[in-house]
GROMACS .gro file of C-alpha atoms in nm:
model
  407
    1UNK     CA    1   0.109  -2.143   2.590
    2UNK     CA    2  -0.060  -1.941   2.864
    3UNK     CA    3  -0.430  -2.012   2.955
    4UNK     CA    4  -0.591  -1.696   3.066
    5UNK     CA    5  -0.890  -1.753   3.314
    6UNK     CA    6  -1.247  -1.630   3.218
    7UNK     CA    7  -1.344  -1.290   3.282
    8UNK     CA    8  -1.626  -1.400   3.522
    9UNK     CA    9  -1.366  -1.621   3.732
   10UNK     CA   10  -1.161  -1.329   3.812
   11UNK     CA   11  -1.483  -1.142   3.925
   12UNK     CA   12  -1.637  -1.426   4.130
   13UNK     CA   13  -1.325  -1.614   4.277
   14UNK     CA   14  -1.230  -1.297   4.497
   15UNK     CA   15  -1.608  -1.253   4.631
   16UNK     CA   16  -1.591  -1.639   4.741
   17UNK     CA   17  -1.266  -1.617   4.902
   18UNK     CA   18  -1.369  -1.299   5.098
   19UNK     CA   19  -1.725  -1.484   5.198
   20UNK     CA   20  -1.515  -1.787   5.288
   21UNK     CA   21  -1.294  -1.590   5.524
   22UNK     CA   22  -1.629  -1.390   5.673
   23UNK     CA   23  -1.761  -1.743   5.771
   24UNK     CA   24  -1.436  -1.882   5.907
   25UNK     CA   25  -1.375  -1.607   6.125
   26UNK     CA   26  -1.724  -1.489   6.251
   27UNK     CA   27  -1.889  -1.816   6.220
   28UNK     CA   28  -2.252  -1.854   6.076
   29UNK     CA   29  -2.450  -1.703   6.355
   30UNK     CA   30  -2.602  -1.363   6.222
   31UNK     CA   31  -2.434  -1.065   6.394
   32UNK     CA   32  -2.272  -0.717   6.341
   33UNK     CA   33  -1.923  -0.898   6.280
   34UNK     CA   34  -2.057  -1.141   6.020
   35UNK     CA   35  -2.311  -0.888   5.840
   36UNK     CA   36  -2.032  -0.625   5.813
   37UNK     CA   37  -1.795  -0.901   5.667
   38UNK     CA   38  -2.052  -1.022   5.430
   39UNK     CA   39  -2.109  -0.662   5.301
   40UNK     CA   40  -1.749  -0.616   5.253
   41UNK     CA   41  -1.751  -0.924   5.023
   42UNK     CA   42  -2.027  -0.854   4.833
   43UNK     CA   43  -1.893  -0.487   4.734
   44UNK     CA   44  -1.585  -0.680   4.571
   45UNK     CA   45  -1.839  -0.726   4.265
   46UNK     CA   46  -1.802  -0.352   4.179
   47UNK     CA   47  -1.440  -0.330   4.263
   48UNK     CA   48  -1.335  -0.283   3.895
   49UNK     CA   49  -1.597   0.005   3.830
   50UNK     CA   50  -1.555   0.185   4.180
   51UNK     CA   51  -1.224   0.081   4.324
   52UNK     CA   52  -1.178   0.331   4.585
   53UNK     CA   53  -1.555   0.347   4.700
   54UNK     CA   54  -1.535  -0.050   4.745
   55UNK     CA   55  -1.216  -0.035   4.936
   56UNK     CA   56  -1.400   0.229   5.180
   57UNK     CA   57  -1.672  -0.014   5.236
   58UNK     CA   58  -1.443  -0.306   5.323
   59UNK     CA   59  -1.276  -0.135   5.599
   60UNK     CA   60  -1.536  -0.186   5.843
   61UNK     CA   61  -1.513  -0.543   5.750
   62UNK     CA   62  -1.114  -0.557   5.878
   63UNK     CA   63  -1.204  -0.305   6.182
   64UNK     CA   64  -1.519  -0.503   6.321
   65UNK     CA   65  -1.542  -0.820   6.170
   66UNK     CA   66  -1.146  -0.903   6.143
   67UNK     CA   67  -1.164  -1.014   5.789
   68UNK     CA   68  -0.846  -0.967   5.561
   69UNK     CA   69  -0.924  -1.094   5.215
   70UNK     CA   70  -1.189  -0.816   5.120
   71UNK     CA   71  -1.009  -0.514   5.221
   72UNK     CA   72  -0.661  -0.660   5.085
   73UNK     CA   73  -0.822  -0.756   4.754
   74UNK     CA   74  -0.998  -0.393   4.739
   75UNK     CA   75  -0.666  -0.229   4.789
   76UNK     CA   76  -0.483  -0.429   4.553
   77UNK     CA   77  -0.766  -0.324   4.300
   78UNK     CA   78  -0.718   0.052   4.369
   79UNK     CA   79  -0.319  -0.006   4.320
   80UNK     CA   80  -0.398  -0.145   3.964
   81UNK     CA   81  -0.656   0.103   3.861
   82UNK     CA   82  -0.556   0.419   4.040
   83UNK     CA   83  -0.169   0.419   4.077
   84UNK     CA   84  -0.173   0.783   4.241
   85UNK     CA   85   0.096   0.778   4.504
   86UNK     CA   86  -0.070   1.001   4.773
   87UNK     CA   87  -0.412   0.806   4.716
   88UNK     CA   88  -0.228   0.477   4.782
   89UNK     CA   89  -0.037   0.602   5.086
   90UNK     CA   90  -0.361   0.739   5.226
   91UNK     CA   91  -0.551   0.408   5.147
   92UNK     CA   92  -0.242   0.212   5.299
   93UNK     CA   93  -0.268   0.416   5.617
   94UNK     CA   94  -0.635   0.349   5.639
   95UNK     CA   95  -0.617  -0.010   5.620
   96UNK     CA   96  -0.314   0.004   5.876
   97UNK     CA   97  -0.538   0.178   6.136
   98UNK     CA   98  -0.834  -0.028   6.067
   99UNK     CA   99  -0.615  -0.350   6.113
  100UNK     CA  100  -0.436  -0.197   6.418
  101UNK     CA  101  -0.731  -0.066   6.637
  102UNK     CA  102  -0.925  -0.315   6.793
  103UNK     CA  103  -1.312  -0.327   6.814
  104UNK     CA  104  -1.444  -0.193   7.050
  105UNK     CA  105  -1.194   0.075   7.075
  106UNK     CA  106  -1.200   0.049   7.418
  107UNK     CA  107  -1.035  -0.270   7.450
  108UNK     CA  108  -0.724  -0.088   7.324
  109UNK     CA  109  -0.412  -0.160   7.550
  110UNK     CA  110  -0.154   0.114   7.521
  111UNK     CA  111   0.076  -0.055   7.775
  112UNK     CA  112   0.086  -0.386   7.582
  113UNK     CA  113   0.384  -0.289   7.388
  114UNK     CA  114   0.502  -0.661   7.272
  115UNK     CA  115   0.130  -0.722   7.125
  116UNK     CA  116   0.102  -0.368   6.990
  117UNK     CA  117   0.412  -0.398   6.807
  118UNK     CA  118   0.341  -0.733   6.653
  119UNK     CA  119  -0.006  -0.576   6.561
  120UNK     CA  120   0.180  -0.294   6.385
  121UNK     CA  121   0.398  -0.476   6.194
  122UNK     CA  122   0.125  -0.726   6.087
  123UNK     CA  123  -0.105  -0.400   5.997
  124UNK     CA  124   0.189  -0.265   5.775
  125UNK     CA  125   0.260  -0.577   5.575
  126UNK     CA  126  -0.113  -0.623   5.523
  127UNK     CA  127  -0.150  -0.256   5.387
  128UNK     CA  128   0.200  -0.245   5.191
  129UNK     CA  129   0.170  -0.577   5.037
  130UNK     CA  130  -0.154  -0.531   4.804
  131UNK     CA  131  -0.022  -0.221   4.704
  132UNK     CA  132   0.310  -0.356   4.591
  133UNK     CA  133   0.138  -0.664   4.410
  134UNK     CA  134  -0.099  -0.413   4.226
  135UNK     CA  135   0.174  -0.174   4.123
  136UNK     CA  136   0.388  -0.490   4.007
  137UNK     CA  137   0.087  -0.603   3.790
  138UNK     CA  138   0.006  -0.273   3.641
  139UNK     CA  139   0.367  -0.233   3.570
  140UNK     CA  140   0.379  -0.593   3.396
  141UNK     CA  141   0.074  -0.486   3.179
  142UNK     CA  142   0.236  -0.160   3.060
  143UNK     CA  143   0.541  -0.354   2.972
  144UNK     CA  144   0.356  -0.607   2.763
  145UNK     CA  145   0.184  -0.338   2.579
  146UNK     CA  146   0.509  -0.168   2.520
  147UNK     CA  147   0.666  -0.487   2.400
  148UNK     CA  148   0.382  -0.547   2.152
  149UNK     CA  149   0.415  -0.166   2.038
  150UNK     CA  150   0.780  -0.221   1.981
  151UNK     CA  151   0.715  -0.549   1.791
  152UNK     CA  152   0.469  -0.355   1.570
  153UNK     CA  153   0.720  -0.078   1.514
  154UNK     CA  154   0.991  -0.336   1.434
  155UNK     CA  155   0.738  -0.519   1.175
  156UNK     CA  156   0.694  -0.184   1.011
  157UNK     CA  157   1.045  -0.117   0.983
  158UNK     CA  158   1.086  -0.460   0.832
  159UNK     CA  159   0.839  -0.372   0.564
  160UNK     CA  160   0.996  -0.037   0.499
  161UNK     CA  161   1.310  -0.212   0.465
  162UNK     CA  162   1.179  -0.484   0.229
  163UNK     CA  163   1.026  -0.163   0.014
  164UNK     CA  164   1.367  -0.025   0.017
  165UNK     CA  165   1.541  -0.313  -0.108
  166UNK     CA  166   1.258  -0.363  -0.391
  167UNK     CA  167   1.302  -0.008  -0.507
  168UNK     CA  168   1.674  -0.097  -0.529
  169UNK     CA  169   1.602  -0.392  -0.726
  170UNK     CA  170   1.385  -0.205  -0.963
  171UNK     CA  171   1.640   0.061  -1.001
  172UNK     CA  172   1.901  -0.223  -1.087
  173UNK     CA  173   1.644  -0.385  -1.328
  174UNK     CA  174   1.564  -0.059  -1.486
  175UNK     CA  175   1.938  -0.021  -1.568
  176UNK     CA  176   1.975  -0.372  -1.712
  177UNK     CA  177   1.677  -0.313  -1.940
  178UNK     CA  178   1.809   0.008  -2.059
  179UNK     CA  179   2.162  -0.120  -2.101
  180UNK     CA  180   2.037  -0.460  -2.296
  181UNK     CA  181   1.708  -0.429  -2.445
  182UNK     CA  182   1.720  -0.053  -2.559
  183UNK     CA  183   2.071  -0.094  -2.735
  184UNK     CA  184   1.944  -0.394  -2.944
  185UNK     CA  185   1.627  -0.240  -3.035
  186UNK     CA  186   1.805   0.072  -3.133
  187UNK     CA  187   2.039  -0.119  -3.340
  188UNK     CA  188   1.721  -0.288  -3.500
  189UNK     CA  189   1.578   0.054  -3.573
  190UNK     CA  190   1.867   0.188  -3.743
  191UNK     CA  191   1.923  -0.108  -3.972
  192UNK     CA  192   1.571  -0.071  -4.073
  193UNK     CA  193   1.621   0.284  -4.133
  194UNK     CA  194   1.925   0.202  -4.359
  195UNK     CA  195   1.730  -0.065  -4.556
  196UNK     CA  196   1.435   0.204  -4.590
  197UNK     CA  197   1.668   0.434  -4.773
  198UNK     CA  198   1.857   0.164  -4.964
  199UNK     CA  199   1.603  -0.090  -5.085
  200UNK     CA  200   1.468  -0.057  -5.437
  201UNK     CA  201   1.182  -0.290  -5.400
  202UNK     CA  202   0.872  -0.132  -5.257
  203UNK     CA  203   0.784  -0.431  -5.046
  204UNK     CA  204   1.123  -0.441  -4.882
  205UNK     CA  205   1.070  -0.069  -4.815
  206UNK     CA  206   0.755  -0.139  -4.641
  207UNK     CA  207   0.883  -0.399  -4.450
  208UNK     CA  208   1.150  -0.182  -4.317
  209UNK     CA  209   0.914   0.077  -4.250
  210UNK     CA  210   0.724  -0.149  -4.043
  211UNK     CA  211   1.017  -0.258  -3.850
  212UNK     CA  212   1.122   0.080  -3.776
  213UNK     CA  213   0.797   0.190  -3.659
  214UNK     CA  214   0.763  -0.124  -3.434
  215UNK     CA  215   1.118  -0.079  -3.292
  216UNK     CA  216   1.020   0.311  -3.207
  217UNK     CA  217   0.694   0.206  -3.035
  218UNK     CA  218   0.912  -0.062  -2.847
  219UNK     CA  219   1.165   0.193  -2.723
  220UNK     CA  220   0.895   0.424  -2.611
  221UNK     CA  221   0.707   0.171  -2.391
  222UNK     CA  222   1.067   0.067  -2.271
  223UNK     CA  223   1.141   0.437  -2.186
  224UNK     CA  224   0.807   0.459  -1.966
  225UNK     CA  225   0.882   0.124  -1.822
  226UNK     CA  226   1.227   0.214  -1.690
  227UNK     CA  227   1.077   0.524  -1.542
  228UNK     CA  228   0.837   0.360  -1.343
  229UNK     CA  229   1.082   0.106  -1.226
  230UNK     CA  230   1.312   0.367  -1.109
  231UNK     CA  231   1.044   0.551  -0.921
  232UNK     CA  232   1.028   0.395  -0.573
  233UNK     CA  233   0.669   0.267  -0.511
  234UNK     CA  234   0.586   0.347  -0.876
  235UNK     CA  235   0.249   0.240  -0.999
  236UNK     CA  236   0.195   0.037  -1.328
  237UNK     CA  237  -0.078   0.262  -1.406
  238UNK     CA  238   0.194   0.546  -1.495
  239UNK     CA  239   0.254   0.324  -1.793
  240UNK     CA  240   0.112   0.592  -2.071
  241UNK     CA  241  -0.007   0.578  -2.325
  242UNK     CA  242  -0.149   0.214  -2.272
  243UNK     CA  243  -0.279  -0.012  -2.539
  244UNK     CA  244  -0.673  -0.028  -2.572
  245UNK     CA  245  -0.931  -0.251  -2.775
  246UNK     CA  246  -0.910   0.022  -3.039
  247UNK     CA  247  -0.539  -0.048  -3.099
  248UNK     CA  248  -0.594  -0.426  -3.211
  249UNK     CA  249  -0.653  -0.357  -3.577
  250UNK     CA  250  -0.328  -0.180  -3.609
  251UNK     CA  251  -0.141  -0.453  -3.394
  252UNK     CA  252  -0.294  -0.717  -3.623
  253UNK     CA  253  -0.170  -0.516  -3.906
  254UNK     CA  254   0.175  -0.516  -3.805
  255UNK     CA  255   0.190  -0.868  -3.716
  256UNK     CA  256   0.255  -0.946  -4.093
  257UNK     CA  257   0.041  -1.281  -4.025
  258UNK     CA  258  -0.281  -1.388  -4.217
  259UNK     CA  259  -0.526  -1.299  -3.950
  260UNK     CA  260  -0.932  -1.260  -3.966
  261UNK     CA  261  -0.995  -1.025  -3.689
  262UNK     CA  262  -1.354  -1.028  -3.587
  263UNK     CA  263  -1.508  -0.781  -3.298
  264UNK     CA  264  -1.841  -0.843  -3.168
  265UNK     CA  265  -1.909  -0.636  -2.842
  266UNK     CA  266  -2.136  -0.338  -2.758
  267UNK     CA  267  -1.963  -0.003  -2.684
  268UNK     CA  268  -2.111  -0.059  -2.310
  269UNK     CA  269  -1.927  -0.362  -2.210
  270UNK     CA  270  -1.665  -0.193  -2.020
  271UNK     CA  271  -1.870   0.107  -1.890
  272UNK     CA  272  -1.897   0.143  -1.510
  273UNK     CA  273  -1.634  -0.079  -1.472
  274UNK     CA  274  -1.320   0.069  -1.241
  275UNK     CA  275  -1.080  -0.150  -1.420
  276UNK     CA  276  -1.198  -0.107  -1.772
  277UNK     CA  277  -0.854  -0.009  -1.861
  278UNK     CA  278  -0.686  -0.296  -1.725
  279UNK     CA  279  -0.922  -0.529  -1.882
  280UNK     CA  280  -0.855  -0.369  -2.242
  281UNK     CA  281  -0.483  -0.356  -2.175
  282UNK     CA  282  -0.515  -0.747  -2.091
  283UNK     CA  283  -0.694  -0.819  -2.413
  284UNK     CA  284  -0.441  -0.642  -2.615
  285UNK     CA  285  -0.140  -0.814  -2.445
  286UNK     CA  286  -0.296  -1.165  -2.473
  287UNK     CA  287  -0.380  -1.116  -2.861
  288UNK     CA  288  -0.010  -0.965  -2.873
  289UNK     CA  289   0.138  -1.269  -2.686
  290UNK     CA  290  -0.089  -1.514  -2.911
  291UNK     CA  291   0.034  -1.368  -3.226
  292UNK     CA  292   0.405  -1.354  -3.123
  293UNK     CA  293   0.365  -1.735  -3.038
  294UNK     CA  294   0.218  -1.787  -3.358
  295UNK     CA  295   0.510  -1.638  -3.536
  296UNK     CA  296   0.747  -1.857  -3.357
  297UNK     CA  297   0.582  -2.203  -3.343
  298UNK     CA  298   0.305  -2.195  -3.638
  299UNK     CA  299   0.494  -1.989  -3.918
  300UNK     CA  300   0.254  -1.971  -4.239
  301UNK     CA  301  -0.054  -2.065  -4.024
  302UNK     CA  302  -0.388  -1.876  -4.042
  303UNK     CA  303  -0.480  -1.720  -3.758
  304UNK     CA  304  -0.843  -1.619  -3.624
  305UNK     CA  305  -0.890  -1.347  -3.357
  306UNK     CA  306  -1.224  -1.298  -3.228
  307UNK     CA  307  -1.325  -1.030  -2.902
  308UNK     CA  308  -1.690  -1.066  -2.826
  309UNK     CA  309  -1.897  -1.002  -2.558
  310UNK     CA  310  -2.095  -1.277  -2.338
  311UNK     CA  311  -2.291  -1.276  -2.039
  312UNK     CA  312  -2.191  -1.458  -1.702
  313UNK     CA  313  -2.388  -1.772  -1.795
  314UNK     CA  314  -2.171  -1.825  -2.105
  315UNK     CA  315  -2.376  -1.674  -2.388
  316UNK     CA  316  -2.174  -1.524  -2.658
  317UNK     CA  317  -2.228  -1.278  -2.894
  318UNK     CA  318  -2.517  -1.050  -2.728
  319UNK     CA  319  -2.618  -0.892  -3.060
  320UNK     CA  320  -2.706  -1.220  -3.222
  321UNK     CA  321  -2.858  -1.352  -2.917
  322UNK     CA  322  -3.110  -1.034  -2.876
  323UNK     CA  323  -3.210  -1.047  -3.203
  324UNK     CA  324  -3.324  -1.410  -3.184
  325UNK     CA  325  -3.463  -1.396  -2.836
  326UNK     CA  326  -3.713  -1.077  -2.912
  327UNK     CA  327  -3.813  -0.825  -2.662
  328UNK     CA  328  -3.874  -1.098  -2.352
  329UNK     CA  329  -3.534  -1.207  -2.409
  330UNK     CA  330  -3.366  -0.860  -2.401
  331UNK     CA  331  -3.536  -0.789  -2.077
  332UNK     CA  332  -3.399  -1.112  -1.925
  333UNK     CA  333  -3.043  -1.058  -2.070
  334UNK     CA  334  -3.036  -0.716  -1.921
  335UNK     CA  335  -3.005  -0.837  -1.570
  336UNK     CA  336  -2.687  -1.059  -1.643
  337UNK     CA  337  -2.324  -0.946  -1.585
  338UNK     CA  338  -2.108  -0.895  -1.928
  339UNK     CA  339  -1.809  -1.068  -1.993
  340UNK     CA  340  -1.537  -0.986  -2.274
  341UNK     CA  341  -1.395  -1.286  -2.446
  342UNK     CA  342  -1.125  -1.319  -2.653
  343UNK     CA  343  -1.006  -1.620  -2.875
  344UNK     CA  344  -0.692  -1.647  -3.074
  345UNK     CA  345  -0.714  -1.965  -3.280
  346UNK     CA  346  -0.450  -2.063  -3.547
  347UNK     CA  347  -0.426  -2.348  -3.772
  348UNK     CA  348  -0.134  -2.591  -3.832
  349UNK     CA  349   0.202  -2.476  -3.952
  350UNK     CA  350   0.296  -2.445  -4.319
  351UNK     CA  351   0.578  -2.695  -4.381
  352UNK     CA  352   0.719  -2.474  -4.644
  353UNK     CA  353   0.753  -2.171  -4.417
  354UNK     CA  354   1.076  -2.069  -4.262
  355UNK     CA  355   1.044  -2.066  -3.923
  356UNK     CA  356   1.240  -1.758  -3.753
  357UNK     CA  357   1.480  -1.792  -3.493
  358UNK     CA  358   1.323  -1.609  -3.214
  359UNK     CA  359   1.442  -1.678  -2.857
  360UNK     CA  360   1.145  -1.763  -2.581
  361UNK     CA  361   1.148  -1.819  -2.222
  362UNK     CA  362   0.816  -2.028  -2.201
  363UNK     CA  363   0.653  -1.763  -1.962
  364UNK     CA  364   0.421  -1.564  -2.184
  365UNK     CA  365   0.094  -1.764  -2.135
  366UNK     CA  366   0.181  -1.813  -1.769
  367UNK     CA  367   0.195  -1.442  -1.723
  368UNK     CA  368  -0.126  -1.376  -1.927
  369UNK     CA  369  -0.287  -1.650  -1.690
  370UNK     CA  370  -0.203  -1.447  -1.399
  371UNK     CA  371  -0.284  -1.114  -1.551
  372UNK     CA  372  -0.643  -1.277  -1.616
  373UNK     CA  373  -0.673  -1.411  -1.273
  374UNK     CA  374  -0.598  -1.082  -1.113
  375UNK     CA  375  -0.867  -0.938  -1.295
  376UNK     CA  376  -1.120  -1.205  -1.194
  377UNK     CA  377  -1.116  -1.383  -1.529
  378UNK     CA  378  -0.992  -1.686  -1.649
  379UNK     CA  379  -0.740  -1.807  -1.932
  380UNK     CA  380  -0.708  -2.117  -2.126
  381UNK     CA  381  -0.459  -2.244  -2.384
  382UNK     CA  382  -0.393  -2.581  -2.562
  383UNK     CA  383  -0.354  -2.740  -2.871
  384UNK     CA  384  -0.630  -2.837  -3.130
  385UNK     CA  385  -0.701  -3.167  -3.290
  386UNK     CA  386  -0.620  -3.009  -3.633
  387UNK     CA  387  -0.245  -2.922  -3.539
  388UNK     CA  388  -0.342  -2.560  -3.436
  389UNK     CA  389  -0.337  -2.396  -3.101
  390UNK     CA  390  -0.603  -2.209  -2.927
  391UNK     CA  391  -0.592  -1.933  -2.663
  392UNK     CA  392  -0.920  -1.836  -2.494
  393UNK     CA  393  -0.945  -1.588  -2.229
  394UNK     CA  394  -1.280  -1.465  -2.035
  395UNK     CA  395  -1.250  -1.126  -1.857
  396UNK     CA  396  -1.519  -0.936  -1.654
  397UNK     CA  397  -1.713  -0.648  -1.799
  398UNK     CA  398  -1.995  -0.434  -1.646
  399UNK     CA  399  -2.357  -0.502  -1.547
  400UNK     CA  400  -2.552  -0.366  -1.855
  401UNK     CA  401  -2.848  -0.158  -1.813
  402UNK     CA  402  -3.158  -0.331  -1.910
  403UNK     CA  403  -3.282  -0.214  -2.241
  404UNK     CA  404  -3.665  -0.145  -2.317
  405UNK     CA  405  -3.817  -0.253  -2.634
  406UNK     CA  406  -3.874   0.006  -2.896
  407UNK     CA  407  -4.221   0.079  -3.022
   0.00000   0.00000   0.00000
């Protein structure tokens, strides 16, 4: 795990090194050499904003004050910030000249070949070294950025591959659903049609007609589901037509159970809610699954289905509550947030009724609970003391508009 130095440290430490270099070379006695060296050191504070200008300011420091750190650090910054070849070559030439030429210029000895050669080599290394290091650091940063970009691209490619695998799995599931479920439901519909034609009893014909209608509706929903599963990236909103609260009476009528249905909610409970269709669909599926469980596990039991409106504080039945609270209560309730509550309560099963042999995987209530949680609601299910069972769900509704008292 790498530890990065604070930003202020990378700015202050070079200045401190340049000041120490100036004091060690020129001492602490004020003079032209020390002053020029200290100015070169202070100029490093602006090296990131004005790299070339700072480099030019530090050149008198190496020419007059014989300091190395300030101009070398400035040239390194130019290589990192301004990687132009001609600019870097010109800057290296200036630094080499400032390092090679003595101060005062009159002290230059053209005949001191050995000393001048060593000084020239030293000046070349002094000017080329910072540029090489700066270009290396810049290249390393570019490579790191490229690696990060490649990592993001690979992650995106993995996501696309996962989506492709999901689409393939959806297509396979669609084929399995069509081959298995559709075939069985079609046979049920054909058998029901045969009974509808041949039966003489009116009740039997009515039952066969109900079975045939349910089979046709199941095949229609299955057809839409298969279409969505086969479409890559299909949206569940494409399942049309979708059930809503108005379809509950027909669902209860076709359930062939002894059901008491009660609806106690205002027309505006779902107004202004972006997910109102999903809430209505969830209520329909909850009632549908609960009635299916009653047929499986409590044959002959009486069932009570109630869909009511409640506020977020847990008060149910807004119509009755408003009548008891009066005008003041109506104004206060109008500030709350409505919820839609659905309850499916059944009694103990009838011991004389024959239990149908229907398959069950035990995942129905789990799926309904997840559906309610995705909508921001809750679902509770459990046995009752009298041997029955209760399924209760609370789903978010809309924020009602405050109502004013009528004259």
